[in-house]
Amino acid sequence: QVQLVESGGGLVQAGGSLRLSCAASGRIFSIGTMRWYRQTPGKQRELVASITSGTSTTYAESVKGRFTISRDNAKGTVYLQMSSLKPDDTAAYYCNANIRAYGSRYDDYWGQGTQVTVSS
């Protein structure tokens, strides 16, 4: 069974940095696009960044120049390097990936979320 496990969230002061990781595990044949979303209570999840299997990247305007998404295909892991953090970045961060498991088609998977809190 394919799963995504997130780590790296925590408390950080404004202007600080944090690195999130999300590792895919299971009987994985291939991994397509991987993404990071974030969500605050009572609000819709928003796309923060995405990276294709060919490493093309996209970012939300609010994080451009501050966040960097990357991936390590050998580890089946996607990262989100966050710098110059602002209180508005406070949210639960979720990783998402299109993954093809052995004996299956591509499906959409979600991590459980990791909390990032930025203090002023």
Tab-separated table of C-alpha atoms in Angstrom:
chain	number	residue	atom	x	y	z
A	1	GLN	CA	0.000	0.000	0.000
A	2	VAL	CA	1.390	3.388	-1.022
A	3	GLN	CA	1.731	6.034	1.674
A	4	LEU	CA	3.161	9.540	1.996
A	5	VAL	CA	4.846	10.440	5.280
A	6	GLU	CA	5.627	14.084	6.062
A	7	SER	CA	8.159	15.516	8.477
A	8	GLY	CA	9.993	18.732	9.289
A	9	GLY	CA	7.227	20.966	10.575
A	10	GLY	CA	7.580	22.940	13.763
A	11	LEU	CA	7.907	26.351	15.354
A	12	VAL	CA	10.058	29.050	13.817
A	13	GLN	CA	10.470	32.794	14.204
A	14	ALA	CA	9.634	35.181	11.388
A	15	GLY	CA	12.552	35.424	9.003
A	16	GLY	CA	13.685	31.916	9.806
A	17	SER	CA	13.882	28.800	7.671
A	18	LEU	CA	12.384	25.343	7.734
A	19	ARG	CA	12.699	22.291	5.504
A	20	LEU	CA	9.780	19.923	4.978
A	21	SER	CA	10.154	16.388	3.675
A	22	CYS	CA	7.609	13.938	2.309
A	23	ALA	CA	8.622	10.377	1.550
A	24	ALA	CA	6.595	7.933	-0.506
A	25	SER	CA	6.695	4.287	0.474
A	26	GLY	CA	5.177	1.075	-0.800
A	27	ARG	CA	5.284	-0.917	-4.014
A	28	ILE	CA	5.879	2.094	-6.240
A	29	PHE	CA	6.376	1.767	-9.963
A	30	SER	CA	6.706	5.465	-10.740
A	31	ILE	CA	5.963	8.897	-9.294
A	32	GLY	CA	4.605	11.737	-11.376
A	33	THR	CA	4.016	15.289	-10.230
A	34	MET	CA	4.560	16.003	-6.532
A	35	ARG	CA	3.042	19.003	-4.768
A	36	TRP	CA	2.850	20.877	-1.509
A	37	TYR	CA	-0.415	22.378	-0.297
A	38	ARG	CA	-1.197	24.305	2.848
A	39	GLN	CA	-4.373	24.887	4.810
A	40	THR	CA	-5.507	26.883	7.833
A	41	PRO	CA	-8.575	25.844	9.871
A	42	GLY	CA	-11.832	26.484	8.052
A	43	LYS	CA	-10.127	27.429	4.799
A	44	GLN	CA	-9.598	25.682	1.490
A	45	ARG	CA	-6.264	24.101	0.755
A	46	GLU	CA	-4.065	26.141	-1.552
A	47	LEU	CA	-1.328	24.924	-3.833
A	48	VAL	CA	2.050	26.162	-2.634
A	49	ALA	CA	4.410	24.499	-5.093
A	50	SER	CA	4.611	21.622	-7.533
A	51	ILE	CA	7.346	19.723	-9.312
A	52	THR	CA	6.942	17.376	-12.256
A	53	SER	CA	8.844	14.183	-12.907
A	54	GLY	CA	10.980	16.261	-15.252
A	55	THR	CA	11.639	18.710	-12.375
A	56	SER	CA	9.659	21.602	-13.834
A	57	THR	CA	8.448	23.733	-10.926
A	58	THR	CA	5.614	26.124	-10.183
A	59	TYR	CA	5.004	28.306	-7.135
A	60	ALA	CA	2.228	30.332	-5.618
A	61	GLU	CA	2.902	34.044	-6.017
A	62	SER	CA	2.972	34.472	-2.248
A	63	VAL	CA	5.994	32.183	-1.855
A	64	LYS	CA	8.023	32.885	-4.987
A	65	GLY	CA	11.609	33.705	-4.148
A	66	ARG	CA	11.258	32.306	-0.627
A	67	PHE	CA	10.310	28.633	-1.066
A	68	THR	CA	12.045	25.983	-3.152
A	69	ILE	CA	10.554	22.616	-4.048
A	70	SER	CA	12.813	19.726	-5.022
A	71	ARG	CA	12.679	15.949	-5.296
A	72	ASP	CA	14.903	12.923	-4.943
A	73	ASN	CA	13.541	10.160	-7.142
A	74	ALA	CA	15.868	7.536	-5.684
A	75	LYS	CA	14.345	8.178	-2.258
A	76	GLY	CA	10.836	8.865	-3.532
A	77	THR	CA	10.925	12.101	-1.559
A	78	VAL	CA	9.823	15.670	-2.189
A	79	TYR	CA	11.179	18.600	-0.182
A	80	LEU	CA	10.047	22.133	0.496
A	81	GLN	CA	12.790	24.493	1.611
A	82	MET	CA	11.141	27.515	3.216
A	83	SER	CA	13.113	30.680	3.880
A	84	SER	CA	12.251	34.198	5.042
A	85	LEU	CA	9.180	32.774	6.723
A	86	LYS	CA	6.295	35.072	7.582
A	87	PRO	CA	3.458	34.668	10.104
A	88	ASP	CA	1.103	34.326	7.114
A	89	ASP	CA	2.926	31.111	6.212
A	90	THR	CA	1.509	29.491	9.342
A	91	ALA	CA	-0.573	26.512	8.224
A	92	ALA	CA	-0.796	22.759	8.026
A	93	TYR	CA	1.287	21.675	5.068
A	94	TYR	CA	0.290	18.625	3.029
A	95	CYS	CA	2.221	16.782	0.368
A	96	ASN	CA	0.452	15.303	-2.617
A	97	ALA	CA	1.691	13.033	-5.370
A	98	ASN	CA	0.512	11.181	-8.435
A	99	ILE	CA	1.869	7.674	-7.942
A	100	ARG	CA	1.612	4.472	-9.934
A	101	ALA	CA	1.874	1.403	-7.741
A	102	TYR	CA	2.861	-1.963	-9.168
A	103	GLY	CA	-0.196	-3.577	-10.692
A	104	SER	CA	-2.186	-0.346	-10.651
A	105	ARG	CA	-2.779	2.914	-12.491
A	106	TYR	CA	-1.673	6.371	-11.432
A	107	ASP	CA	-3.585	7.555	-8.381
A	108	ASP	CA	-3.570	10.671	-6.220
A	109	TYR	CA	-2.117	10.338	-2.707
A	110	TRP	CA	-2.011	12.701	0.269
A	111	GLY	CA	0.142	12.946	3.356
A	112	GLN	CA	-1.325	13.477	6.817
A	113	GLY	CA	-0.062	17.045	7.146
A	114	THR	CA	2.638	18.715	9.199
A	115	GLN	CA	2.097	21.923	11.147
A	116	VAL	CA	4.246	24.976	10.490
A	117	THR	CA	3.889	27.865	12.930
A	118	VAL	CA	5.715	31.141	12.343
A	119	SER	CA	5.844	33.583	15.239
A	120	SER	CA	6.262	37.332	14.835
